[in-house]
CSV table of C-alpha atoms in Angstrom, one decimal:
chain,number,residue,atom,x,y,z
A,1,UNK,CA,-2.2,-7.1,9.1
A,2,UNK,CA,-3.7,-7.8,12.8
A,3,UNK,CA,-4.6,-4.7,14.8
A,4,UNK,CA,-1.5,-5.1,17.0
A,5,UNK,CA,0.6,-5.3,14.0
A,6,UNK,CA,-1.1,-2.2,13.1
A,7,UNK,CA,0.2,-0.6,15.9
A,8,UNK,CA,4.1,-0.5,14.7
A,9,UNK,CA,4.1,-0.8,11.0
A,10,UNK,CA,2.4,1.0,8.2
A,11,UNK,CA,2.3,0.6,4.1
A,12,UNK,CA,5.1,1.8,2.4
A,13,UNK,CA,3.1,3.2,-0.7
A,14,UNK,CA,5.2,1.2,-3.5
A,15,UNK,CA,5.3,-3.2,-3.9
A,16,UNK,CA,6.6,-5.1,-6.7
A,17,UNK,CA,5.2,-5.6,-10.3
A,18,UNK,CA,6.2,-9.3,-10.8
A,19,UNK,CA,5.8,-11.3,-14.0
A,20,UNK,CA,2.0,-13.4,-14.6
A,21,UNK,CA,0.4,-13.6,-18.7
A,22,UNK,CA,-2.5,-12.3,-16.3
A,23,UNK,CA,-1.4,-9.2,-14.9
A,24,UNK,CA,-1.8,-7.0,-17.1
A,25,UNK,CA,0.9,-4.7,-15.3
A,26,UNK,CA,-1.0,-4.3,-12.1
A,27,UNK,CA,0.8,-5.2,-8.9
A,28,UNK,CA,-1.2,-8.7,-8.2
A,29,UNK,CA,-0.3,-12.0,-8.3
A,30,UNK,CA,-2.9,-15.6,-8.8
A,31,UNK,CA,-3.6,-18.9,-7.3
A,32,UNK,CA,-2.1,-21.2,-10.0
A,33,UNK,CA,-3.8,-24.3,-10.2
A,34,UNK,CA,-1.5,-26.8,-10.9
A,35,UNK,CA,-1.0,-30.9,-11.7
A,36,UNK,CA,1.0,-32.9,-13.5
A,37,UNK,CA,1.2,-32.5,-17.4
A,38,UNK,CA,0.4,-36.2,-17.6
A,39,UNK,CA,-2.7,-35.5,-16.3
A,40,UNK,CA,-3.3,-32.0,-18.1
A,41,UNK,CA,-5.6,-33.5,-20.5
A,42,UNK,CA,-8.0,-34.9,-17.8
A,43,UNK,CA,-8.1,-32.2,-16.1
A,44,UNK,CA,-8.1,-29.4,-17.9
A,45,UNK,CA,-10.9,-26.9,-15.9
A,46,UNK,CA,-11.2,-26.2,-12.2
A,47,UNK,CA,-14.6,-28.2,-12.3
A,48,UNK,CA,-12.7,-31.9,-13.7
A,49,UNK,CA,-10.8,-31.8,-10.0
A,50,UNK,CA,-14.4,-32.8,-8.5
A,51,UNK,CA,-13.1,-36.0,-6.5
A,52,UNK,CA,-9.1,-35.4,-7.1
A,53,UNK,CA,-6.7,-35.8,-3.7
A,54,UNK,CA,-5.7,-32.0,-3.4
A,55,UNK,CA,-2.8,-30.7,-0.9
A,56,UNK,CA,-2.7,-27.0,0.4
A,57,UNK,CA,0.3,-25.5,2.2
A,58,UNK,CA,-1.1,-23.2,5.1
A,59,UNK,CA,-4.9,-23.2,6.3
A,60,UNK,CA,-4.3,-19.2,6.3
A,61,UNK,CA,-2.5,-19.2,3.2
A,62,UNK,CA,-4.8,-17.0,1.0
A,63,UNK,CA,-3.4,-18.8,-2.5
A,64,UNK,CA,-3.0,-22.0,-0.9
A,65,UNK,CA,-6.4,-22.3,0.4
A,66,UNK,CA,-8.7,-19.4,0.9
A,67,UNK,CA,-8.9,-18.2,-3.1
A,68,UNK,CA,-9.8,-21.9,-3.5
A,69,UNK,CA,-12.6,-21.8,-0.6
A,70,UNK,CA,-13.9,-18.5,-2.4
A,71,UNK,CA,-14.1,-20.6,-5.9
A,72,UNK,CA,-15.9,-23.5,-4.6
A,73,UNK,CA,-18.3,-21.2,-3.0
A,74,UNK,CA,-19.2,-19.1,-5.5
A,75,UNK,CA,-19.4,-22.2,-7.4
A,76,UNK,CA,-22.2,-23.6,-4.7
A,77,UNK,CA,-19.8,-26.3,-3.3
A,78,UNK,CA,-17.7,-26.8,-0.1
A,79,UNK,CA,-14.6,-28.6,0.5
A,80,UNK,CA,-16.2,-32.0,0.1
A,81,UNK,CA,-15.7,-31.0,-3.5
A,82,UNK,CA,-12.0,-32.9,-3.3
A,83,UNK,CA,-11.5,-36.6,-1.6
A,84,UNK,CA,-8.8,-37.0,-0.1
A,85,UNK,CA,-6.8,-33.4,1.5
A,86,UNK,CA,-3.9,-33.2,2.9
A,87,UNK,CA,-1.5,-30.1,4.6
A,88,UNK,CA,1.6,-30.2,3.3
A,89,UNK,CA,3.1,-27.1,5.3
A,90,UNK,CA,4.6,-25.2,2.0
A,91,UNK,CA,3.7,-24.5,-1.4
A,92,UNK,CA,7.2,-26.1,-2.4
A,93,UNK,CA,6.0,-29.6,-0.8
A,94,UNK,CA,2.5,-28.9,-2.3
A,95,UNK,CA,4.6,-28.7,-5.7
A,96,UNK,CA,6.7,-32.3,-4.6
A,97,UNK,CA,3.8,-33.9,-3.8
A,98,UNK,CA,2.0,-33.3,-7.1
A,99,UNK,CA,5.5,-34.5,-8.7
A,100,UNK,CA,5.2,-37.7,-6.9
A,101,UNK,CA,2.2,-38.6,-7.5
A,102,UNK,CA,0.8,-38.0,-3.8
A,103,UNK,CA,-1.3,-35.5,-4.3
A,104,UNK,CA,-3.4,-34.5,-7.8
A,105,UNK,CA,-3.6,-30.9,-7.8
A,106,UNK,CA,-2.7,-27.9,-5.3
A,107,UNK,CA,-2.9,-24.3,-5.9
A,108,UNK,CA,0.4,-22.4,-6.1
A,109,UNK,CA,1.2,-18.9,-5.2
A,110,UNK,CA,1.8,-17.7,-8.6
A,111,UNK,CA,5.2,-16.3,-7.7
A,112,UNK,CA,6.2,-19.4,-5.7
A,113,UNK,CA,5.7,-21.5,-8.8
A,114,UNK,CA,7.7,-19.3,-11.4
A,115,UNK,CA,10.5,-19.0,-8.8
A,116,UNK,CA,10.4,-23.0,-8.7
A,117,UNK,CA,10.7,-23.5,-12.3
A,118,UNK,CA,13.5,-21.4,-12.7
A,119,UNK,CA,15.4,-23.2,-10.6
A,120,UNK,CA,14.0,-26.2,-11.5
A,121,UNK,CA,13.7,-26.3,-15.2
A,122,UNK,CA,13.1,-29.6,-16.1
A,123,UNK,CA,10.0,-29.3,-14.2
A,124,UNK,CA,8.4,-26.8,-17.0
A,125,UNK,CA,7.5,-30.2,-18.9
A,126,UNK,CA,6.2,-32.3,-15.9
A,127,UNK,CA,4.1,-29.2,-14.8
A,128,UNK,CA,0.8,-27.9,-15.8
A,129,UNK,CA,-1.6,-24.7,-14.4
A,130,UNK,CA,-5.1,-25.9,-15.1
A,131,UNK,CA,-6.3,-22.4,-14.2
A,132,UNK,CA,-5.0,-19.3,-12.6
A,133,UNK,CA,-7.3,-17.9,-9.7
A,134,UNK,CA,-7.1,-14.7,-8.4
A,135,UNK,CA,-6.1,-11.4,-9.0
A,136,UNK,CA,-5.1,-10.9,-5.3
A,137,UNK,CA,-3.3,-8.1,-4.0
A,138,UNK,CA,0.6,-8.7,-4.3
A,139,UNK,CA,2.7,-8.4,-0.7
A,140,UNK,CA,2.7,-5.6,0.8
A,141,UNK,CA,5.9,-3.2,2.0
A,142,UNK,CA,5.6,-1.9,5.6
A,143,UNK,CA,7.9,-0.7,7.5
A,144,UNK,CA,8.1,0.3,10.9
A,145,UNK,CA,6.2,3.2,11.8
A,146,UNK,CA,9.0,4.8,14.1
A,147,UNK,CA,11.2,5.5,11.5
A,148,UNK,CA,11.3,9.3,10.1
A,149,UNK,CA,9.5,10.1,7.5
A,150,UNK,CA,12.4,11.2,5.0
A,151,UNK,CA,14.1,7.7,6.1
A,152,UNK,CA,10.7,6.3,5.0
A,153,UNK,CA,10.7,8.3,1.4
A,154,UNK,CA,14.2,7.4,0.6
A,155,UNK,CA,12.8,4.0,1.5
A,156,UNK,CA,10.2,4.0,-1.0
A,157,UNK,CA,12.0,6.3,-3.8
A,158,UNK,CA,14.9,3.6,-3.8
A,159,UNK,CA,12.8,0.8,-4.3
A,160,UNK,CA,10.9,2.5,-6.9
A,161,UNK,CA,13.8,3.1,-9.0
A,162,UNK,CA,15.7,0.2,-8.5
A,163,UNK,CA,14.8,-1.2,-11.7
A,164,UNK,CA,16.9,1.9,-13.5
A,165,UNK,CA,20.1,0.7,-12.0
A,166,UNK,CA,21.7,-2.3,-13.8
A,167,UNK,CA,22.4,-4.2,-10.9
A,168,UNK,CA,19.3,-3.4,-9.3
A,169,UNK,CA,17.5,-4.4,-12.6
A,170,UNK,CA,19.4,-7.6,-12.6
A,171,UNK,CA,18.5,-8.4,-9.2
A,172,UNK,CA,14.8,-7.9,-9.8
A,173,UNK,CA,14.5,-10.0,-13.3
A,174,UNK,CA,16.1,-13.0,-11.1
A,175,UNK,CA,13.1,-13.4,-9.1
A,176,UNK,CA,10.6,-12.4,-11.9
A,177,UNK,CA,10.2,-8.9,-11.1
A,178,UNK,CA,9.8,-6.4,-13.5
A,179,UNK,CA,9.4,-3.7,-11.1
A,180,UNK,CA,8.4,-1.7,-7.8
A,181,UNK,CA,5.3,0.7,-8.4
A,182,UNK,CA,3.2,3.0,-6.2
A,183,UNK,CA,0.4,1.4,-4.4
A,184,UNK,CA,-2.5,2.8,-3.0
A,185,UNK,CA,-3.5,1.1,0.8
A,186,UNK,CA,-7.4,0.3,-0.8
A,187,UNK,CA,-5.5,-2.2,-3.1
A,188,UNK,CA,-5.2,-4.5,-0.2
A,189,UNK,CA,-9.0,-4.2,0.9
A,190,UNK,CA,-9.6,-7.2,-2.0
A,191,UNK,CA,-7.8,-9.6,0.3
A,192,UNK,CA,-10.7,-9.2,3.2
A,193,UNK,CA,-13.0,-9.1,0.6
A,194,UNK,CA,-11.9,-12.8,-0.9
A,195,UNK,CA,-11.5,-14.0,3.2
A,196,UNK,CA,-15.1,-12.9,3.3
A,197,UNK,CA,-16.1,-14.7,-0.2
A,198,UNK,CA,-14.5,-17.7,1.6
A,199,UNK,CA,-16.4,-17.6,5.2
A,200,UNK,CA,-18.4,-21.0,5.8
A,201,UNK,CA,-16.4,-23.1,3.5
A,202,UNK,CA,-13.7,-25.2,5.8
A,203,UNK,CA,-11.3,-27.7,4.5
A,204,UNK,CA,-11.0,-30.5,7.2
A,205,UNK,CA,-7.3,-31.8,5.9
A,206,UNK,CA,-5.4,-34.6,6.8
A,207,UNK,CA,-1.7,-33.4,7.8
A,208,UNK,CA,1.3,-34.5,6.2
């Protein structure tokens, strides 16, 4: 958050404990690099993309582009890495341009991928994560920092045991969460950390 968004909201303590094999039950989420399944066997590490037209949704986007910046530089490499880059403004696009055979690769917020297969399922066999970058530090709740305090706990206490109600429980599995679990604010001081991994790597991309 930017220090005038400081100003009004604050952490709500709790954030959501979604579904990755990675995990392990901590509330993160990954960089999924993915291409086509038809090229799965040619590219099966981070290192075979060396050379491969790549497509990231948002400059900013800190799955989308800034993990990858952080991985090229702690592999000693910039963004000259990939030929051809392009912007494609969303993760979704990034995903339809790998489909159709724009781009070669993109990395996917892990969450925006697994919400894309289930509702696209036929895309499970046309799809393939190369690797899975990250942990990062999943979203984070705020609320506005006006609000009383009890409002705030009921807030947090509601979310937290949302998963105990069936409803609730049903609503959470639909978008691949298993969960809402207390946070602690130092969980989200690994984001600045990888934006600082990433400083003096830049992607100059092409805009689509």
């Amino acid at each position: 958050m930017g220090k005038s968004e400081d100003n009004k909201v604050e952490l709500l303590g709790c954030s959501a404990l979604y579904h990755h094999d990675f995990a392990e039950k901590q509330p993160v989420y990954f960089a999924d690099v993915v291409v086509t399944a038809a090229n799965s066997q040619r590219l099966k590490d981070f290192e075979d993309l060396r050379g491969c037209s790549w497509a990231l949704n948002d400059p900013q986007s800190l799955s989308g582009n800034i993990k990858v910046l952080s991985k090229l530089k702690s592999m000693g490499e910039n963004a000259s890495f990939f030929g051809h880059i392009v912007e494609s403004g969303s993760h979704v696009k990034s995903l339809a341009m790998i489909l159709n055979s724009t781009v070669d690769a993109a990395s996917i917020d892990s969450n925006v991928l697994a919400a894309y297969l289930a509702e696209h399922p036929s895309a499970k066999e046309k799809l393939h994560v190369v690797t899975s970058l990250g942990p990062m530090p999943i979203y984070p709740v705020v609320v506005n920092k006006q609000l009383p305090e009890d409002l705030k706990g009921r807030i947090c206490s509601a979310l937290l045991n949302m998963h105990m109600d069936t409803d609730g429980a049903a609503f959470l599995t639909r978008h691949s969460v298993e969960k809402f679990v207390p946070v602690d604010p130092s969980l989200y001081t690994e984001k600045e950390r990888i934006r600082h991994d990433a400083k003096g790597v830049v992607i100059n991309q092409a805009y689509y």
